[in-house]
Short mmCIF file of C-alpha atoms in Angstrom, two decimals:
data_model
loop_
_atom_site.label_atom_id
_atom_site.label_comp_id
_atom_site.label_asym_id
_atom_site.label_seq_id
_atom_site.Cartn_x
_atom_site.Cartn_y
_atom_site.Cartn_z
CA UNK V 498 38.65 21.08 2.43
CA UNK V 499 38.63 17.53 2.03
CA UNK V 500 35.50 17.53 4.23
CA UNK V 501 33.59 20.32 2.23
CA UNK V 502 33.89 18.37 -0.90
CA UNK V 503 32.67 14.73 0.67
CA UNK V 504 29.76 16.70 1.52
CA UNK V 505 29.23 18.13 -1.49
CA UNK V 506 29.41 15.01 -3.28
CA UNK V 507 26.82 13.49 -0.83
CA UNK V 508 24.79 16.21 -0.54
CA UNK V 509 22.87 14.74 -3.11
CA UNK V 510 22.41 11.55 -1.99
CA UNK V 511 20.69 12.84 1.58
CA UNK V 512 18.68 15.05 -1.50
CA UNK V 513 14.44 14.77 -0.56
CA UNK V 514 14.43 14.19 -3.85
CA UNK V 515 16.26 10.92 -3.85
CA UNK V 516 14.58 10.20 -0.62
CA UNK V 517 11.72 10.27 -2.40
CA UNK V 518 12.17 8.62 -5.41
CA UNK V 519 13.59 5.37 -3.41
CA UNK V 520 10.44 5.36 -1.67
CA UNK V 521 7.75 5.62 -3.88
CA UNK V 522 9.92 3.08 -6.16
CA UNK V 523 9.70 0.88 -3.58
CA UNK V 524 6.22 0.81 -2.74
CA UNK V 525 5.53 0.96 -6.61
CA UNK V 526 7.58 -2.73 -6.80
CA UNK V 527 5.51 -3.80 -3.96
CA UNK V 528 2.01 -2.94 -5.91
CA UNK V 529 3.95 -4.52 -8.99
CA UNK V 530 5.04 -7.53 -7.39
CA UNK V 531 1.37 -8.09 -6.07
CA UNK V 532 -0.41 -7.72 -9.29
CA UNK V 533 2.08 -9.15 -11.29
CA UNK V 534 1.47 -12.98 -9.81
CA UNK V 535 -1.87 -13.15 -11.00
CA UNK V 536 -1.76 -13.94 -14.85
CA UNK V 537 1.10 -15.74 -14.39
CA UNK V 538 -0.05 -18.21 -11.61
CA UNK V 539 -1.60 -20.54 -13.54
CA UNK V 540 1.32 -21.58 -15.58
CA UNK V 541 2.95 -22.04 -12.73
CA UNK V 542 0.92 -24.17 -11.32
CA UNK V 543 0.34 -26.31 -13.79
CA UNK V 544 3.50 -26.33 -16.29
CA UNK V 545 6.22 -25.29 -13.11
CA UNK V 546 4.65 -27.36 -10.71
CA UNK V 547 3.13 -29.92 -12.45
CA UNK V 548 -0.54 -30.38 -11.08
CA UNK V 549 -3.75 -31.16 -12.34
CA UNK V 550 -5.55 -28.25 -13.62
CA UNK V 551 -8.87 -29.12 -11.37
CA UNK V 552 -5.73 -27.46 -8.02
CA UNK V 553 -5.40 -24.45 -10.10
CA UNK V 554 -8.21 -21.91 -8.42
CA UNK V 555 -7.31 -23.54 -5.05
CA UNK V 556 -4.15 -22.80 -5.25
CA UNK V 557 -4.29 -19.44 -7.25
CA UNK V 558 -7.11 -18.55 -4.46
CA UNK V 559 -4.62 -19.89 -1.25
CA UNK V 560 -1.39 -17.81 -2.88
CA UNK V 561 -3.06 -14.62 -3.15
CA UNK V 562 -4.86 -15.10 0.26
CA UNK V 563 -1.35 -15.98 2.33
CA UNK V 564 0.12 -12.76 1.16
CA UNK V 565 -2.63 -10.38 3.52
CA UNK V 566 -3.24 -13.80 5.87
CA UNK V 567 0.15 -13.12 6.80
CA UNK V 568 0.35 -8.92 6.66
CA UNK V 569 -2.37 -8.62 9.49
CA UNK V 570 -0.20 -10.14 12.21
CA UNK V 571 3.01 -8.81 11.12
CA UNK V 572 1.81 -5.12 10.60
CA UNK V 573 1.54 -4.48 14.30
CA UNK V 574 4.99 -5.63 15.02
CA UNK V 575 6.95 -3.93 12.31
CA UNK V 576 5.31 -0.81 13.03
CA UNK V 577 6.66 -1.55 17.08
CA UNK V 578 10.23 -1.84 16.36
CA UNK V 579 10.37 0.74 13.56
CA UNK V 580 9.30 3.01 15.87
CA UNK V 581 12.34 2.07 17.92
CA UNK V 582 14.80 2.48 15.30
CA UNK V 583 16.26 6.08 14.47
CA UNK V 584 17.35 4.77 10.96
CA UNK V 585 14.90 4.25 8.07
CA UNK V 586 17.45 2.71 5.72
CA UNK V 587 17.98 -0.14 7.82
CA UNK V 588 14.64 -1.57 7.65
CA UNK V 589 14.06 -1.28 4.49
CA UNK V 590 17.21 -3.24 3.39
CA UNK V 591 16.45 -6.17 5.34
CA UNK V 592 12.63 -5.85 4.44
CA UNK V 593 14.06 -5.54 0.71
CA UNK V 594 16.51 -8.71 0.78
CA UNK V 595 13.53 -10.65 2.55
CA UNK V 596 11.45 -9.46 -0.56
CA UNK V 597 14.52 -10.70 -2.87
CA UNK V 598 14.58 -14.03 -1.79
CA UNK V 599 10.76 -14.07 -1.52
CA UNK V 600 10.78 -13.24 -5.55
CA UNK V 601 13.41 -15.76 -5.98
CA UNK V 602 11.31 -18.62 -4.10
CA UNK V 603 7.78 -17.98 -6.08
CA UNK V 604 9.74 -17.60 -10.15
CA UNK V 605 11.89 -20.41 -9.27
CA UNK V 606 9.19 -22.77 -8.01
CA UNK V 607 11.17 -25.81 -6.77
CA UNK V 608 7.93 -27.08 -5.30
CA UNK V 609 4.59 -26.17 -3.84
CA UNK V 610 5.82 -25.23 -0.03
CA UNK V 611 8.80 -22.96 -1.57
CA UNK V 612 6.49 -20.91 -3.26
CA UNK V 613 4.04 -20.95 0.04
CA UNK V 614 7.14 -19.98 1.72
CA UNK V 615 8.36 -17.31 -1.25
CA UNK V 616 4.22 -15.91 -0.75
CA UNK V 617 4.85 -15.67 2.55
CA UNK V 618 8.43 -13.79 2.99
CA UNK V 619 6.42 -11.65 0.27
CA UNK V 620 3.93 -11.02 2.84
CA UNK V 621 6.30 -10.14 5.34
CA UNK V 622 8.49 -7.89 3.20
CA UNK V 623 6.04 -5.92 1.32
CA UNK V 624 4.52 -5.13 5.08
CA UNK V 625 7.39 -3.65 5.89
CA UNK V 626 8.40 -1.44 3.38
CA UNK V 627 5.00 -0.07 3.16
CA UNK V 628 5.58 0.72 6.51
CA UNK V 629 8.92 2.23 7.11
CA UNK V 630 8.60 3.62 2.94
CA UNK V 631 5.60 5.36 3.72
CA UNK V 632 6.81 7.08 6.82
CA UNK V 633 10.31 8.22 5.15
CA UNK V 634 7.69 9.41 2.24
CA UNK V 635 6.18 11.10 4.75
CA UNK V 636 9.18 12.66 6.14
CA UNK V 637 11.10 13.51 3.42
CA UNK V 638 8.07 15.31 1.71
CA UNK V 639 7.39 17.56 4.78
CA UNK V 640 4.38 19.26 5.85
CA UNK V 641 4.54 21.87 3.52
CA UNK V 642 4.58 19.68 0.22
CA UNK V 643 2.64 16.68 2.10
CA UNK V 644 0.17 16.93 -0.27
CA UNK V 645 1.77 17.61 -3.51
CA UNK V 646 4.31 14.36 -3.04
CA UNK V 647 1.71 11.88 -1.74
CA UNK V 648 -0.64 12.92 -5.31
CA UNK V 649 2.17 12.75 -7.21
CA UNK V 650 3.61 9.50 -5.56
CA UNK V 651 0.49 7.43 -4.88
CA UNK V 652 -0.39 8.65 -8.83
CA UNK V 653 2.45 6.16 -9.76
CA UNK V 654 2.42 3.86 -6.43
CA UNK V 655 -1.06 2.69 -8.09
CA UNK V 656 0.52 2.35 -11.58
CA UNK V 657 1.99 -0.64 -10.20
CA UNK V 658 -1.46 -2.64 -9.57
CA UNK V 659 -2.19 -1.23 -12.89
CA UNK V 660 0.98 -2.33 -14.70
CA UNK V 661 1.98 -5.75 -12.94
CA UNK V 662 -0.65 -7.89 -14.36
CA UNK V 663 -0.46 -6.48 -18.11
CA UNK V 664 3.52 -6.80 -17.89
CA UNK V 665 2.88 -10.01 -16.73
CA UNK V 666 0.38 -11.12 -19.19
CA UNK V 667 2.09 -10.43 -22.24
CA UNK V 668 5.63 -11.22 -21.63
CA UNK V 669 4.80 -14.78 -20.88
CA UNK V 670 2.82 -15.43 -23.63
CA UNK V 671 5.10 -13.70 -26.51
CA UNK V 672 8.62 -13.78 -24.47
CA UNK V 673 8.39 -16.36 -22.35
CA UNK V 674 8.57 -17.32 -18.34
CA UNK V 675 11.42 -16.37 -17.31
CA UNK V 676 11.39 -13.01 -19.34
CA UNK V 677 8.50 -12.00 -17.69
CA UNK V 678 10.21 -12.18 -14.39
CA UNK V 679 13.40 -10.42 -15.11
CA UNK V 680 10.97 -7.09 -15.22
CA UNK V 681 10.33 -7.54 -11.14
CA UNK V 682 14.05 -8.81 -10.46
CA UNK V 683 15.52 -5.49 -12.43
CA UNK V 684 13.24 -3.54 -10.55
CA UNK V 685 14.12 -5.01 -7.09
CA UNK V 686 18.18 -4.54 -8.14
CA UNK V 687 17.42 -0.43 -8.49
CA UNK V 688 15.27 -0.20 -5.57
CA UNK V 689 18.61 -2.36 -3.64
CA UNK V 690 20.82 0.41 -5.39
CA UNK V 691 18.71 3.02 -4.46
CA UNK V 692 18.53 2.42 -1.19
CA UNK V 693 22.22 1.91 -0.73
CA UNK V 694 22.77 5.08 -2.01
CA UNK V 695 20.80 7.54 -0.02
CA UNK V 696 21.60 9.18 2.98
CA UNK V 697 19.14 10.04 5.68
CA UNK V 698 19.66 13.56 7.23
CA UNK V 699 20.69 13.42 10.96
CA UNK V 700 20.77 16.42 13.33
CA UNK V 701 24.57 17.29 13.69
CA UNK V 702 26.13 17.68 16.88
CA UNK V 703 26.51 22.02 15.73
CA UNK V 704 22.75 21.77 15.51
CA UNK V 705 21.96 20.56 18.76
CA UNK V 706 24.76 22.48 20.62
CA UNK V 707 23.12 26.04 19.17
CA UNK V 708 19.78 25.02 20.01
CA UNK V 709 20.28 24.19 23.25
CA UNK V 710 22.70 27.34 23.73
CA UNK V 711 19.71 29.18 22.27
CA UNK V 712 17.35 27.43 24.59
CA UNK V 713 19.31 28.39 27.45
CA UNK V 714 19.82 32.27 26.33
CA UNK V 715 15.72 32.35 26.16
CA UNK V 716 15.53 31.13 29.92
CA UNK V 717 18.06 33.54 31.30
CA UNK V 718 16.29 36.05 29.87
CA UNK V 719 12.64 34.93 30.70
CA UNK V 720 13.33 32.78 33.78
CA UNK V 721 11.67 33.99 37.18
CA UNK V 722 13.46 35.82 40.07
CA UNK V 723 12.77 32.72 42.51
CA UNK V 724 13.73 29.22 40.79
CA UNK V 725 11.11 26.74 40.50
CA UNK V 726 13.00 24.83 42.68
CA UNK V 727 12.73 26.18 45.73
CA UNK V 728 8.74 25.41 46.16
CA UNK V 729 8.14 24.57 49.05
CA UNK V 730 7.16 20.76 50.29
CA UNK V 731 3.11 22.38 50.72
CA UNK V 732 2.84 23.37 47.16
CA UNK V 733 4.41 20.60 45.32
CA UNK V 734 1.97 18.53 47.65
CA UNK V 735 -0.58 20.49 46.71
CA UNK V 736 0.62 20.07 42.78
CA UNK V 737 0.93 16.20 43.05
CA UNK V 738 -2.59 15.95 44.67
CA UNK V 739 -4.03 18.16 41.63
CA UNK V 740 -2.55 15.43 39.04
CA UNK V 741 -3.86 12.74 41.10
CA UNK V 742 -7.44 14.14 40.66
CA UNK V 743 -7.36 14.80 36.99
CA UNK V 744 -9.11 11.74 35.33
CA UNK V 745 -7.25 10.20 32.80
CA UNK V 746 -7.98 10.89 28.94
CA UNK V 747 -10.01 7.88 27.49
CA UNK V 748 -7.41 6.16 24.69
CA UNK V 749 -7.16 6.99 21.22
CA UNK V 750 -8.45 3.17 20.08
CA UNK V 751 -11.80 3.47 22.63
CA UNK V 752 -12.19 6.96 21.38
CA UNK V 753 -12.10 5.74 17.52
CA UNK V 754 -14.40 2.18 17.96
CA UNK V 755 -17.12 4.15 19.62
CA UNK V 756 -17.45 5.85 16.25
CA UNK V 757 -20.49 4.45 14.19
CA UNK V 758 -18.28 6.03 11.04
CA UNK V 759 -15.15 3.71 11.86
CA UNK V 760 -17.01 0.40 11.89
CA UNK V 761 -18.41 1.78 8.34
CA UNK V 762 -14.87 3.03 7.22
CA UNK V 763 -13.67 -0.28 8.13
CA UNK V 764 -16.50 -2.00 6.55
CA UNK V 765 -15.92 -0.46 3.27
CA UNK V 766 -12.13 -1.10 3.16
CA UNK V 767 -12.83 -4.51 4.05
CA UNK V 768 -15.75 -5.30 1.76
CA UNK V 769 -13.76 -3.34 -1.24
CA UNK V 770 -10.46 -5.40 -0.71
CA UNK V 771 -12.12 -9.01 -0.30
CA UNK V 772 -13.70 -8.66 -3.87
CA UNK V 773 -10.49 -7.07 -5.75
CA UNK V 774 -8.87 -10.07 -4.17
CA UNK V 775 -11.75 -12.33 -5.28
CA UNK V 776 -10.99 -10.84 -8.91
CA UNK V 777 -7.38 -11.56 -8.79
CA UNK V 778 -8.16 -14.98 -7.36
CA UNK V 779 -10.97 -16.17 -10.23
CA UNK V 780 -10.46 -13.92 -13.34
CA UNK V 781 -6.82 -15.78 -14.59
CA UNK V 782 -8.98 -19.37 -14.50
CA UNK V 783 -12.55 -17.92 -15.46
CA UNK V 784 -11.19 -15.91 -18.49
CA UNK V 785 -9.31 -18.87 -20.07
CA UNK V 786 -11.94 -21.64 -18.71
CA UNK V 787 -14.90 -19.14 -20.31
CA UNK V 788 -13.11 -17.69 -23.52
CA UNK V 789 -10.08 -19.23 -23.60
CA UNK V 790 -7.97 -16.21 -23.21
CA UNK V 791 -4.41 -16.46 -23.19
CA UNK V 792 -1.83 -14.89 -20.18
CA UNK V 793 -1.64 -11.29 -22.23
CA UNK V 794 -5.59 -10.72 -22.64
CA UNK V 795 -5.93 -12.04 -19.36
CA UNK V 796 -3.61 -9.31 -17.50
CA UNK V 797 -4.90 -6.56 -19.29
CA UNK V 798 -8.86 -6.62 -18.56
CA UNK V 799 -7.31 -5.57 -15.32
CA UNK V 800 -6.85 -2.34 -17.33
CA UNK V 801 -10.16 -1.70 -17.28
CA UNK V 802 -10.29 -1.42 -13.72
CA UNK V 803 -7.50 0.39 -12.69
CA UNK V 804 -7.84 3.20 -16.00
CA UNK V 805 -11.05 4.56 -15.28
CA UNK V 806 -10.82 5.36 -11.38
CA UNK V 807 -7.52 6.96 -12.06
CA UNK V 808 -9.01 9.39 -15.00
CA UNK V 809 -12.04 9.83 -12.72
CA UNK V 810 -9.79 10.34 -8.98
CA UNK V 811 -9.56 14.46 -9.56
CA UNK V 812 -14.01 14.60 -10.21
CA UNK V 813 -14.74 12.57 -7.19
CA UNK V 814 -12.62 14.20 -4.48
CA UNK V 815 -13.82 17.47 -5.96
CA UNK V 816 -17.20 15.90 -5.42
CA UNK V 817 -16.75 14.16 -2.15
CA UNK V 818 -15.40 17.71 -0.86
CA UNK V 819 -18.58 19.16 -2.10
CA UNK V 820 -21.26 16.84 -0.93
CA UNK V 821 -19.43 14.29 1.26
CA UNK V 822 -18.66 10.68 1.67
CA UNK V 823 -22.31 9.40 2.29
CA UNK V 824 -23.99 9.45 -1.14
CA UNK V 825 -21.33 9.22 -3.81
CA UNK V 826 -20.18 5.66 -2.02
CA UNK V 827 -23.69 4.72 -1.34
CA UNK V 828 -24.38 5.12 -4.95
CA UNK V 829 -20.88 3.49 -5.64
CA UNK V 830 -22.04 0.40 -4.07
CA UNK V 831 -25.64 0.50 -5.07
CA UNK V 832 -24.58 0.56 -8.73
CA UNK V 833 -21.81 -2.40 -8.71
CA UNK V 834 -24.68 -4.55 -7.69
CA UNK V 835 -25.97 -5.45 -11.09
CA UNK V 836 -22.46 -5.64 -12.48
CA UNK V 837 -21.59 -7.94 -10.58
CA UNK V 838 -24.36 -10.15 -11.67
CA UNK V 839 -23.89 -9.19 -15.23
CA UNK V 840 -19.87 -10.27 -14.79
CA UNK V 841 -21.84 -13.75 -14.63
CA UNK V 842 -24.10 -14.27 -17.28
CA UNK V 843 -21.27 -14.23 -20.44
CA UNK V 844 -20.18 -17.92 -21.03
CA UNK V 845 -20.54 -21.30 -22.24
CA UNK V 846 -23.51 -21.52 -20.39
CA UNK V 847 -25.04 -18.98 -23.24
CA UNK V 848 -27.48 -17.62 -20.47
CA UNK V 849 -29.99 -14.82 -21.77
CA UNK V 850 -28.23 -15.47 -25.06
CA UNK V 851 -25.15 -13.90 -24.35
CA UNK V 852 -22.67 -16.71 -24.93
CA UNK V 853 -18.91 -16.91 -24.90
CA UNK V 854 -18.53 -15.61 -28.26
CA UNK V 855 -17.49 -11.83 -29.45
CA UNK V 856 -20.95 -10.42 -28.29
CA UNK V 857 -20.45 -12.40 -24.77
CA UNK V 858 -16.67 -11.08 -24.63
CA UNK V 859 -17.49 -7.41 -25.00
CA UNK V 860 -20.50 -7.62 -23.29
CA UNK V 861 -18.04 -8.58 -20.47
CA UNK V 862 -15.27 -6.40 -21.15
CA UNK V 863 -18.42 -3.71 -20.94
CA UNK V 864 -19.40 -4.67 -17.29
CA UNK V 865 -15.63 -4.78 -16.01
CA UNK V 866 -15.25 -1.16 -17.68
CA UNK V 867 -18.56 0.06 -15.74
CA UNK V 868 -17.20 -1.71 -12.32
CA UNK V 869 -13.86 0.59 -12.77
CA UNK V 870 -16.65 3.75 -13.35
CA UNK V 871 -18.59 2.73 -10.65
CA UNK V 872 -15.96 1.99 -8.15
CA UNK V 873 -14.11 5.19 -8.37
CA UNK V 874 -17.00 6.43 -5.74
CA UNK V 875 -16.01 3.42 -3.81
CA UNK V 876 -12.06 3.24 -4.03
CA UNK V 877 -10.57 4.85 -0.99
CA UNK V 878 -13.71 6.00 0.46
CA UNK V 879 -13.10 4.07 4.05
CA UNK V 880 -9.77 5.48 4.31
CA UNK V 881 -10.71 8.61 3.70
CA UNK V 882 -13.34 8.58 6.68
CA UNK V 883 -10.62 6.56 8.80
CA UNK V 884 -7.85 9.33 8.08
CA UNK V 885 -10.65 12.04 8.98
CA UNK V 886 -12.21 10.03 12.36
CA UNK V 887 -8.84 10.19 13.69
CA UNK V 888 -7.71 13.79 12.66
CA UNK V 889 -10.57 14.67 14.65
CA UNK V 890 -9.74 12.55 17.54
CA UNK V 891 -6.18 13.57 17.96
CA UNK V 892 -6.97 17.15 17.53
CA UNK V 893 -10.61 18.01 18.10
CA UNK V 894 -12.21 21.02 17.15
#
């Protein structure tokens, strides 16, 4: 009895549900935590910190760079030993504590290398958990609602980008530094609770012992009148000599890089995550150089990115289902072209007439709105073609 209701109590917490919710929370911090640095980092710089203003883009540039400088090299080697492990919960405990004292290094900023090193366990951290979260997503979600949880997860996994820098932005200019960062330190406490609370399901020792019972009922039944064991030495000679022959099958990675689509997947990805980095990097310092914008206006033009590819994400995979990949990310790219050379014409400079003023400040707000348009053809295209190259090279048709 006393074991019935310990399981019913804990039933819950081995619920998909919860499984679930702890891991898209967590990868929604990690999108938070990323996007939430950037209006921020020039106060910290230059007010935490104190150094001259002229550092600020360096360093703004060199903290947001570190944090995927140091995700390539570790994402290969997470992904090794979680393989190995059986347990899920594990790693993402130690990736969240790393995260933790990460957070703790950058809001605290005792001095330039503690926040290098704070970036950097960031880095690490976030790697990880986007890792071993999106696999117990994965798992937890099963093949059957695979597609229902990872819309309805990535849906508000991407609210983080979109709500990190406009958190951000406003709390330190009406509340103040360090109220700003309790938002990302409350939400790594629940994600710690959360994880301490679930339970991943196991196969019990009942399960195993039917199934192989089961297993061994099937080969009574269909198991041949002479044993496979009693071949003789000439035919499993004649066996080994047949496996020798076979050529080996080329390997999945030779197989996917003599693709002309993966170079282009990989390409786009790439291409698409160098300039959303450049944006984080040069907005913060161009915005208030330019206009003079303060930390809450600042985090919110972001808005005008994020917004419009997430109204517009249901139209283009209808349309890229229809017609493809090709044109609608040709176009994509074709179109954010002129933007992009529009982005640079509002400012003091008062080239073509625009100026810094109101008309120079919408005119820019305008051109960031048509980017977010534009790049909804572009967002996710390349993984999109990856995920597809290498359906079709695990299980060709």
């Amino acid at each position: 009895m006393a074991g019935e209701g310990n399981l019913s109590r804990g039933s819950w917490r081995a619920s998909k549900a919860l499984l679930v919710f702890t891991a898209t929370l967590g990868l929604f911090t990690e999108n938070f935590l990323y996007g939430f640095v950037v209006p921020i980092l020039p106060y910290m710089i230059e007010v935490r910190l104190g150094l001259d203003p002229a550092y600020t883009q360096r360093f703004t540039t060199e903290l947001l760079f570190i944090l995927g400088l140091i995700s390539v090299p570790s994402a290969p080697i997470i992904g090794h030993f979680a393989d190995k492990t059986t347990s899920r919960k594990v790693p993402l405990l130690i990736s969240l504590v790393g995260c933790t004292i990460g957070t703790l290094l950058v809001a605290l900023t005792p001095s330039v290398w503690a926040v290098y090193v704070g970036r950097m366990l960031q880095g690490i951290s976030g790697t990880g958990a986007w890792i071993v979260g999106f696999a117990m997503l994965t798992d937890a979600a099963g093949s059957r609602h695979l597609g229902k949880a990872l819309g309805s997860a990535g849906s508000f996994i991407t609210a983080g980008v979109l709500t990190g820098p406009v958190i951000s932005g406003v709390l330190l200019q009406w509340a103040g530094y360090w109220a700003a960062w309790s938002v990302p330190l409350a939400l790594l406490a629940i994600c710690f609770v959360a994880r301490l609370t679930m339970i991943e399901e196991r196969p019990t020792d009942e399960s195993k012992t039917s199934t192989s019972e089961a297993q061994g009922q099937a080969e009574d039944e269909r198991s041949p009148l002479l044993s496979l064991d009693v071949r003789t030495h000439d035919e499993a000679a004649a066996t080994l000599l047949e496996e020798a022959n076979v050529p080996s099958s080329r390997g999945y990675y030779s197989i996917m890089f003599s693709k002309g689509s993966t170079y282009a997947a990989l390409f786009n990805v790439t291409a698409f995550s160098m300039i959303i980095s450049g944006f984080d990097a040069t907005l913060p310092v161009h915005l208030r150089d330019e206009f003079g914008w303060r930390p809450a206006p600042v985090g919110s033009i972001f808005l005008g990115i994020q917004i419009p590819s997430m109204i517009l994400a249901p139209f283009v995979g209808w349309l890229r289902d229809r017609i493809g990949l090709r044109w609608p990310t040709t176009l994509g790219w074709a179109l954010s072209t002129p933007l992009f050379w529009f982005l640079g014409v509002p400012g003091k400079d008062n080239f073509l007439g625009v100026g810094n003023g109101p008309k120079g400040q919408a005119a820019f707000v305008a051109a960031i709105i048509g980017l977010g348009i534009i790049w909804s053809f572009v967002r996710g295209a390349g993984t999109f073609q990856l995920t597809s190259t290498s359906s079709l090279t695990i299980c060709p048709t």
